[in-house]
mmCIF file of C-alpha atoms in Angstrom:
data_model
loop_
_atom_site.group_PDB
_atom_site.id
_atom_site.type_symbol
_atom_site.label_atom_id
_atom_site.label_comp_id
_atom_site.label_asym_id
_atom_site.label_seq_id
_atom_site.Cartn_x
_atom_site.Cartn_y
_atom_site.Cartn_z
ATOM 1 C CA MET A 1 127.709 105.053 110.082
ATOM 2 C CA LYS A 2 124.350 106.397 108.997
ATOM 3 C CA VAL A 3 122.381 108.111 111.762
ATOM 4 C CA ILE A 4 119.531 105.580 111.591
ATOM 5 C CA SER A 5 121.954 102.645 112.012
ATOM 6 C CA GLN A 6 123.510 104.434 114.966
ATOM 7 C CA ILE A 7 120.095 105.019 116.583
ATOM 8 C CA LYS A 8 119.184 101.355 116.017
ATOM 9 C CA LEU A 9 122.394 99.937 117.528
ATOM 10 C CA PRO A 10 121.196 99.384 121.153
ATOM 11 C CA VAL A 11 118.065 97.542 119.951
ATOM 12 C CA GLU A 12 119.500 95.796 116.892
ATOM 13 C CA LYS A 13 118.826 92.253 118.223
ATOM 14 C CA GLU A 14 115.268 93.177 119.194
ATOM 15 C CA MET A 15 114.621 94.707 115.778
ATOM 16 C CA GLU A 16 115.817 91.538 114.001
ATOM 17 C CA LEU A 17 113.522 89.344 116.083
ATOM 18 C CA PHE A 18 110.705 91.871 115.678
ATOM 19 C CA GLU A 19 110.903 91.585 111.865
ATOM 20 C CA LYS A 20 110.305 87.827 112.079
ATOM 21 C CA LYS A 21 107.423 88.255 114.541
ATOM 22 C CA PHE A 22 105.915 91.058 112.458
ATOM 23 C CA PHE A 23 105.945 88.923 109.317
ATOM 24 C CA GLN A 24 104.309 86.026 111.221
ATOM 25 C CA SER A 25 101.620 88.366 112.579
ATOM 26 C CA MET A 26 100.489 89.115 109.009
ATOM 27 C CA SER A 27 100.120 85.520 107.840
ATOM 28 C CA SER A 28 96.872 84.312 106.286
ATOM 29 C CA ASN A 29 95.427 81.223 104.590
ATOM 30 C CA VAL A 30 94.713 83.292 101.480
ATOM 31 C CA ALA A 31 97.567 83.070 98.964
ATOM 32 C CA LEU A 32 96.815 86.508 97.448
ATOM 33 C CA LEU A 33 97.004 88.153 100.880
ATOM 34 C CA ASN A 34 100.309 86.464 101.659
ATOM 35 C CA ARG A 35 101.722 87.641 98.336
ATOM 36 C CA ILE A 36 100.704 91.238 99.120
ATOM 37 C CA THR A 37 101.926 91.214 102.737
ATOM 38 C CA HIS A 38 105.237 89.730 101.535
ATOM 39 C CA TYR A 39 105.505 92.651 99.109
ATOM 40 C CA ILE A 40 104.811 95.106 101.975
ATOM 41 C CA VAL A 41 107.409 93.561 104.326
ATOM 42 C CA ASN A 42 110.111 93.581 101.662
ATOM 43 C CA ARG A 43 109.627 97.294 101.027
ATOM 44 C CA LYS A 44 109.711 98.503 104.597
ATOM 45 C CA GLY A 45 110.891 102.020 105.461
ATOM 46 C CA LYS A 46 113.258 103.052 108.253
ATOM 47 C CA GLN A 47 111.008 101.401 110.866
ATOM 48 C CA MET A 48 111.232 104.383 113.186
ATOM 49 C CA ARG A 49 108.036 103.454 115.032
ATOM 50 C CA PRO A 50 109.090 100.008 116.299
ATOM 51 C CA MET A 51 112.474 101.551 117.130
ATOM 52 C CA PHE A 52 110.737 104.061 119.405
ATOM 53 C CA VAL A 53 108.850 101.217 121.131
ATOM 54 C CA PHE A 54 112.018 99.224 121.896
ATOM 55 C CA LEU A 55 114.244 102.175 122.837
ATOM 56 C CA VAL A 56 111.656 103.613 125.237
ATOM 57 C CA ALA A 57 110.928 100.183 126.783
ATOM 58 C CA LYS A 58 114.631 99.581 127.401
ATOM 59 C CA MET A 59 115.271 103.093 128.708
ATOM 60 C CA VAL A 60 112.456 103.082 131.292
ATOM 61 C CA SER A 61 113.049 99.476 132.420
ATOM 62 C CA GLY A 62 116.821 99.664 132.648
ATOM 63 C CA GLY A 63 117.457 97.495 129.591
ATOM 64 C CA THR A 64 114.768 94.815 129.360
ATOM 65 C CA VAL A 65 111.943 94.071 126.939
ATOM 66 C CA ASN A 66 109.318 91.297 126.970
ATOM 67 C CA GLU A 67 106.786 89.629 124.682
ATOM 68 C CA ARG A 68 104.363 92.521 125.239
ATOM 69 C CA THR A 69 106.973 94.891 123.826
ATOM 70 C CA TYR A 70 107.214 92.816 120.643
ATOM 71 C CA ARG A 71 103.443 92.635 120.362
ATOM 72 C CA GLY A 72 103.118 96.384 120.919
ATOM 73 C CA ALA A 73 105.667 97.082 118.172
ATOM 74 C CA SER A 74 103.910 94.639 115.801
ATOM 75 C CA VAL A 75 100.473 96.113 116.463
ATOM 76 C CA ILE A 76 101.637 99.680 115.878
ATOM 77 C CA GLU A 77 103.360 98.648 112.641
ATOM 78 C CA LEU A 78 100.322 96.661 111.425
ATOM 79 C CA ILE A 79 98.000 99.581 112.054
ATOM 80 C CA HIS A 80 100.421 102.151 110.649
ATOM 81 C CA THR A 81 100.828 100.029 107.485
ATOM 82 C CA ALA A 82 97.030 99.727 107.197
ATOM 83 C CA THR A 83 96.673 103.538 107.322
ATOM 84 C CA LEU A 84 99.369 103.970 104.636
ATOM 85 C CA VAL A 85 97.651 101.477 102.315
ATOM 86 C CA HIS A 86 94.344 103.323 102.797
ATOM 87 C CA ASP A 87 96.037 106.743 102.385
ATOM 88 C CA ASP A 88 97.395 105.725 98.982
ATOM 89 C CA VAL A 89 93.868 104.841 97.870
ATOM 90 C CA VAL A 90 92.456 108.127 99.212
ATOM 91 C CA ASP A 91 95.256 110.165 97.573
ATOM 92 C CA ASP A 92 95.148 108.096 94.370
ATOM 93 C CA SER A 93 98.891 107.655 94.802
ATOM 94 C CA ASN A 94 100.802 105.144 92.674
ATOM 95 C CA ARG A 95 104.043 105.270 94.642
ATOM 96 C CA ARG A 96 105.093 104.609 98.217
ATOM 97 C CA ARG A 97 108.788 104.961 99.239
ATOM 98 C CA GLY A 98 109.801 104.803 95.587
ATOM 99 C CA PHE A 99 107.950 101.525 94.907
ATOM 100 C CA PHE A 100 104.536 100.900 93.405
ATOM 101 C CA SER A 101 101.742 101.244 95.973
ATOM 102 C CA ILE A 102 99.361 98.354 96.676
ATOM 103 C CA ASN A 103 96.507 100.111 94.837
ATOM 104 C CA ALA A 104 98.737 100.670 91.789
ATOM 105 C CA LEU A 105 99.534 96.947 91.552
ATOM 106 C CA TRP A 106 96.322 95.345 92.789
ATOM 107 C CA LYS A 107 93.714 98.115 92.352
ATOM 108 C CA ASN A 108 91.719 100.045 94.977
ATOM 109 C CA LYS A 109 89.269 97.329 96.025
ATOM 110 C CA ILE A 110 92.034 94.919 97.035
ATOM 111 C CA ALA A 111 94.082 97.721 98.670
ATOM 112 C CA VAL A 112 91.143 98.753 100.903
ATOM 113 C CA LEU A 113 90.518 95.119 101.888
ATOM 114 C CA VAL A 114 94.217 94.576 102.659
ATOM 115 C CA GLY A 115 94.211 97.703 104.836
ATOM 116 C CA ASP A 116 91.142 96.360 106.695
ATOM 117 C CA TYR A 117 92.823 92.976 107.101
ATOM 118 C CA LEU A 118 95.990 94.512 108.611
ATOM 119 C CA LEU A 119 93.891 96.642 110.969
ATOM 120 C CA SER A 120 91.936 93.601 112.202
ATOM 121 C CA LYS A 121 95.164 91.576 112.569
ATOM 122 C CA GLY A 122 96.559 94.342 114.782
ATOM 123 C CA LEU A 123 93.448 94.453 116.959
ATOM 124 C CA LEU A 124 93.321 90.661 117.316
ATOM 125 C CA LEU A 125 97.001 90.418 118.239
ATOM 126 C CA SER A 126 96.219 92.585 121.289
ATOM 127 C CA ILE A 127 92.870 90.964 122.135
ATOM 128 C CA ASP A 128 94.161 87.378 121.867
ATOM 129 C CA ASN A 129 96.878 88.199 124.401
ATOM 130 C CA ASN A 130 94.716 90.322 126.735
ATOM 131 C CA ASP A 131 96.844 93.409 126.034
ATOM 132 C CA PHE A 132 93.812 95.663 126.498
ATOM 133 C CA ASP A 133 95.913 98.534 127.862
ATOM 134 C CA LEU A 134 98.060 98.488 124.705
ATOM 135 C CA LEU A 135 94.959 98.207 122.517
ATOM 136 C CA LYS A 136 93.484 101.313 124.147
ATOM 137 C CA ILE A 137 96.645 103.348 123.412
ATOM 138 C CA ILE A 138 96.531 102.293 119.752
ATOM 139 C CA SER A 139 92.771 102.778 119.328
ATOM 140 C CA VAL A 140 93.009 106.352 120.634
ATOM 141 C CA ALA A 141 95.789 107.007 118.100
ATOM 142 C CA VAL A 142 93.696 105.658 115.187
ATOM 143 C CA ARG A 143 90.700 107.790 116.222
ATOM 144 C CA GLU A 144 92.835 110.932 116.506
ATOM 145 C CA MET A 145 94.573 110.337 113.168
ATOM 146 C CA SER A 146 91.195 110.126 111.425
ATOM 147 C CA GLU A 147 89.934 113.258 113.198
ATOM 148 C CA GLY A 148 93.117 115.162 112.330
ATOM 149 C CA GLU A 149 92.829 114.304 108.621
ATOM 150 C CA LEU A 150 89.168 115.336 108.532
ATOM 151 C CA LEU A 151 89.821 118.551 110.452
ATOM 152 C CA GLN A 152 92.521 119.443 107.927
ATOM 153 C CA ILE A 153 90.156 118.782 104.989
ATOM 154 C CA GLU A 154 87.438 120.875 106.625
ATOM 155 C CA LYS A 155 89.804 123.801 107.249
ATOM 156 C CA ALA A 156 91.395 123.597 103.778
ATOM 157 C CA ARG A 157 88.022 124.432 102.262
ATOM 158 C CA ARG A 158 87.818 127.734 104.096
ATOM 159 C CA LEU A 159 91.503 128.528 104.664
ATOM 160 C CA ASP A 160 90.585 130.028 108.045
ATOM 161 C CA ILE A 161 93.112 128.155 110.118
ATOM 162 C CA THR A 162 94.750 129.619 113.240
ATOM 163 C CA GLU A 163 98.078 128.547 114.669
ATOM 164 C CA GLU A 164 96.255 126.753 117.518
ATOM 165 C CA VAL A 165 94.100 124.753 115.090
ATOM 166 C CA TYR A 166 97.206 123.925 113.035
ATOM 167 C CA TYR A 167 98.913 122.470 116.138
ATOM 168 C CA GLU A 168 95.801 120.439 116.901
ATOM 169 C CA ILE A 169 95.759 119.061 113.323
ATOM 170 C CA ILE A 170 99.415 118.002 113.376
ATOM 171 C CA ARG A 171 99.124 116.676 116.932
ATOM 172 C CA GLN A 172 96.341 114.360 115.791
ATOM 173 C CA LYS A 173 97.552 113.604 112.281
ATOM 174 C CA THR A 174 101.240 112.967 112.894
ATOM 175 C CA ALA A 175 102.254 113.281 116.535
ATOM 176 C CA THR A 176 99.634 110.962 118.014
ATOM 177 C CA LEU A 177 101.127 107.852 116.372
ATOM 178 C CA ILE A 178 104.666 108.588 117.612
ATOM 179 C CA ALA A 179 103.178 109.395 121.036
ATOM 180 C CA ALA A 180 101.443 105.989 120.966
ATOM 181 C CA CYS A 181 104.743 104.218 120.120
ATOM 182 C CA CYS A 182 106.533 105.805 123.070
ATOM 183 C CA SER A 183 103.614 105.271 125.455
ATOM 184 C CA LEU A 184 103.356 101.630 124.281
ATOM 185 C CA GLY A 185 107.052 101.041 124.890
ATOM 186 C CA ALA A 186 106.702 102.236 128.482
ATOM 187 C CA ALA A 187 103.361 100.427 129.048
ATOM 188 C CA SER A 188 104.759 97.102 127.812
ATOM 189 C CA VAL A 189 107.349 96.959 130.607
ATOM 190 C CA LYS A 190 105.832 99.271 133.254
ATOM 191 C CA PRO A 191 102.019 99.215 133.001
ATOM 192 C CA ASP A 192 100.098 102.059 134.707
ATOM 193 C CA SER A 193 103.272 104.027 135.400
ATOM 194 C CA ASP A 194 104.074 107.747 135.170
ATOM 195 C CA ASP A 195 106.572 106.751 132.482
ATOM 196 C CA MET A 196 103.664 106.053 130.127
ATOM 197 C CA ILE A 197 102.369 109.626 130.482
ATOM 198 C CA LYS A 198 105.844 111.137 130.268
ATOM 199 C CA MET A 199 106.776 109.113 127.206
ATOM 200 C CA ARG A 200 103.466 109.896 125.511
ATOM 201 C CA ARG A 201 104.275 113.602 125.818
ATOM 202 C CA PHE A 202 107.837 112.958 124.624
ATOM 203 C CA GLY A 203 106.538 111.231 121.476
ATOM 204 C CA GLU A 204 103.991 113.970 120.882
ATOM 205 C CA LEU A 205 106.692 116.666 120.964
ATOM 206 C CA ILE A 206 108.876 114.745 118.506
ATOM 207 C CA GLY A 207 105.875 114.271 116.211
ATOM 208 C CA MET A 208 105.124 118.006 116.236
ATOM 209 C CA ALA A 209 108.749 118.851 115.389
ATOM 210 C CA PHE A 210 108.747 116.161 112.677
ATOM 211 C CA GLN A 211 105.658 117.600 110.960
ATOM 212 C CA ILE A 212 106.963 121.181 111.044
ATOM 213 C CA LYS A 213 110.176 119.914 109.425
ATOM 214 C CA ASP A 214 108.037 118.323 106.699
ATOM 215 C CA ASP A 215 106.232 121.646 106.209
ATOM 216 C CA LEU A 216 109.578 123.383 105.742
ATOM 217 C CA PHE A 217 110.606 120.925 103.011
ATOM 218 C CA ASP A 218 107.739 122.310 100.932
ATOM 219 C CA TYR A 219 109.672 125.559 100.656
ATOM 220 C CA GLY A 220 112.560 123.955 98.809
ATOM 221 C CA GLU A 221 115.145 123.199 101.471
ATOM 222 C CA ALA A 222 116.348 120.010 99.814
ATOM 223 C CA GLN A 223 115.565 117.327 97.256
ATOM 224 C CA ILE A 224 113.171 115.108 99.195
ATOM 225 C CA GLY A 225 111.197 113.316 96.562
ATOM 226 C CA LYS A 226 108.219 115.665 96.601
ATOM 227 C CA PRO A 227 108.196 118.804 94.450
ATOM 228 C CA THR A 228 108.226 122.159 96.229
ATOM 229 C CA GLY A 229 104.933 123.914 96.649
ATOM 230 C CA ILE A 230 102.920 120.705 96.791
ATOM 231 C CA ASP A 231 101.251 121.731 100.076
ATOM 232 C CA ILE A 232 100.171 125.005 98.469
ATOM 233 C CA LYS A 233 98.879 123.119 95.423
ATOM 234 C CA GLU A 234 96.861 120.902 97.780
ATOM 235 C CA GLN A 235 95.659 123.969 99.741
ATOM 236 C CA LYS A 236 97.245 122.702 102.969
ATOM 237 C CA MET A 237 97.743 125.443 105.506
ATOM 238 C CA THR A 238 101.169 124.886 107.049
ATOM 239 C CA LEU A 239 102.939 126.853 109.791
ATOM 240 C CA PRO A 240 105.137 129.088 107.540
ATOM 241 C CA LEU A 241 102.034 130.117 105.574
ATOM 242 C CA ILE A 242 99.855 130.658 108.687
ATOM 243 C CA TYR A 243 102.496 132.866 110.322
ATOM 244 C CA THR A 244 102.872 134.933 107.133
ATOM 245 C CA LEU A 245 99.096 135.412 106.784
ATOM 246 C CA ASN A 246 98.900 136.599 110.396
ATOM 247 C CA ASN A 247 101.735 139.067 109.926
ATOM 248 C CA CYS A 248 101.132 140.837 106.613
ATOM 249 C CA SER A 249 98.832 143.619 105.444
ATOM 250 C CA SER A 250 95.191 142.854 104.599
ATOM 251 C CA LYS A 251 95.940 143.502 100.911
ATOM 252 C CA GLU A 252 98.828 141.015 100.946
ATOM 253 C CA LYS A 253 96.699 138.523 102.875
ATOM 254 C CA SER A 254 93.961 138.691 100.207
ATOM 255 C CA TRP A 255 96.571 138.110 97.501
ATOM 256 C CA VAL A 256 98.020 135.033 99.291
ATOM 257 C CA ILE A 257 94.591 133.506 100.030
ATOM 258 C CA ASN A 258 93.433 134.161 96.482
ATOM 259 C CA SER A 259 96.630 132.545 95.157
ATOM 260 C CA VAL A 260 96.157 129.425 97.281
ATOM 261 C CA LYS A 261 92.429 129.162 96.483
ATOM 262 C CA ARG A 262 92.338 129.983 92.805
ATOM 263 C CA TYR A 263 95.865 129.828 91.399
ATOM 264 C CA ASN A 264 97.269 126.857 93.298
ATOM 265 C CA LYS A 265 97.953 125.009 90.019
ATOM 266 C CA ASP A 266 99.798 127.991 88.503
ATOM 267 C CA LYS A 267 103.525 127.204 88.954
ATOM 268 C CA LYS A 268 104.611 130.832 88.660
ATOM 269 C CA ARG A 269 102.058 132.013 91.238
ATOM 270 C CA VAL A 270 102.945 129.181 93.657
ATOM 271 C CA LYS A 271 106.600 130.180 93.363
ATOM 272 C CA GLU A 272 105.678 133.795 94.160
ATOM 273 C CA VAL A 273 103.789 132.661 97.284
ATOM 274 C CA ILE A 274 106.824 130.599 98.390
ATOM 275 C CA GLU A 275 109.109 133.643 97.947
ATOM 276 C CA PHE A 276 106.630 135.866 99.812
ATOM 277 C CA VAL A 277 106.510 133.437 102.778
ATOM 278 C CA LYS A 278 110.326 133.292 102.862
ATOM 279 C CA ALA A 279 110.654 137.091 102.708
ATOM 280 C CA ASN A 280 108.148 137.599 105.521
ATOM 281 C CA GLY A 281 109.825 135.371 108.100
ATOM 282 C CA GLY A 282 107.501 132.372 107.760
ATOM 283 C CA LEU A 283 110.344 129.862 107.561
ATOM 284 C CA SER A 284 112.408 131.257 110.425
ATOM 285 C CA TYR A 285 109.323 131.375 112.665
ATOM 286 C CA ALA A 286 108.500 127.719 111.873
ATOM 287 C CA GLU A 287 112.140 126.752 112.558
ATOM 288 C CA GLU A 288 111.976 128.483 115.971
ATOM 289 C CA LYS A 289 108.789 126.619 116.894
ATOM 290 C CA MET A 290 110.280 123.318 115.725
ATOM 291 C CA ALA A 291 113.342 123.904 117.939
ATOM 292 C CA GLU A 292 111.061 124.648 120.926
ATOM 293 C CA PHE A 293 109.331 121.280 120.571
ATOM 294 C CA GLN A 294 112.707 119.579 120.161
ATOM 295 C CA GLN A 295 114.143 121.181 123.322
ATOM 296 C CA GLU A 296 111.060 120.289 125.364
ATOM 297 C CA ALA A 297 111.431 116.650 124.281
ATOM 298 C CA LEU A 298 115.104 116.609 125.309
ATOM 299 C CA VAL A 299 114.209 118.002 128.759
ATOM 300 C CA ILE A 300 111.921 114.979 129.357
ATOM 301 C CA LEU A 301 114.796 112.607 128.540
ATOM 302 C CA ASN A 302 116.928 114.273 131.218
ATOM 303 C CA ASP A 303 114.634 112.706 133.852
ATOM 304 C CA TYR A 304 116.185 109.327 133.008
ATOM 305 C CA PRO A 305 119.688 108.075 133.872
ATOM 306 C CA GLN A 306 122.257 108.135 131.090
ATOM 307 C CA SER A 307 122.200 104.962 128.933
ATOM 308 C CA ASP A 308 122.739 103.855 125.335
ATOM 309 C CA TYR A 309 118.944 103.862 124.921
ATOM 310 C CA ARG A 310 118.614 107.443 126.111
ATOM 311 C CA ASP A 311 121.517 108.465 123.843
ATOM 312 C CA SER A 312 119.732 106.875 120.876
ATOM 313 C CA LEU A 313 116.485 108.672 121.684
ATOM 314 C CA GLU A 314 118.377 111.988 121.935
ATOM 315 C CA LEU A 315 119.937 111.233 118.559
ATOM 316 C CA MET A 316 116.460 110.499 117.203
ATOM 317 C CA VAL A 317 115.098 113.846 118.475
ATOM 318 C CA ASN A 318 117.952 115.716 116.787
ATOM 319 C CA TYR A 319 117.689 113.646 113.604
ATOM 320 C CA VAL A 320 114.010 114.587 113.258
ATOM 321 C CA ILE A 321 114.832 118.245 112.763
ATOM 322 C CA GLU A 322 118.204 117.848 111.013
ATOM 323 C CA ARG A 323 117.135 115.253 108.415
ATOM 324 C CA LYS A 324 117.434 116.120 104.755
ATOM 325 C CA LYS A 325 114.334 114.213 103.603
#
């Protein structure tokens, strides 16, 4: 059995019902919108985020979910989908999960409007049901994701990023959404509980480990659908590169920065930078940090009694850093 199917097993029924509710939550009176949302639903990914919501809810409550849990999962998926649609426009990307992106099929104007529509649908789903606590969790995540992206763009221009700033960028850009999923799961069944805070931290740690794993893929660990060196080409400062810059001679540092700034489109030079980072311990340092985040997340799970839901979340934590793509 594939790992994802194994993780999903204890919430399989909930996930099936969620898919129906999620599709309903997108419906509109505009035929074009329905055609596009139908296209989106039929090309869904692994659905890790709703899975987090249901697994956490069931773990902290001792096995129950409610309508708020379904709404929380739908809202997070609506807003996440909206950000992906907008990201493809921003990145001028024609593909998403191997399929044509919305902007490739329907052009940028429609893609931006669809993203706005999904965002408003998510907000209204919470407001119409007085789930203001859930809405707050999600709104904080959206704000932080935007700030993280902009902070990364600002730092990429100067390439003056420290390890601390890097962690702040990935915490906002990637980890905050997973943290919101886990916090939402707990809040849906146990509002205003310590579990919400604990699970938020749990999700944040997984998100940090997940992003570092993504950074490592850029150094050619496996075939993952994106060519190696793409982060260097895009002048993104990732952990292996930051560590190497902080631990090499000033002459070598100038060469690396110059390569990233001026020769980032030169395949041979990018390859040389990748080899330099590998040779100077950048990858092993990033792997160590990733394992630290993973272990800290597992420690939080130990506060909860053993259950199928906890087992699945442990499996998820390990999958994040062992995945091949």
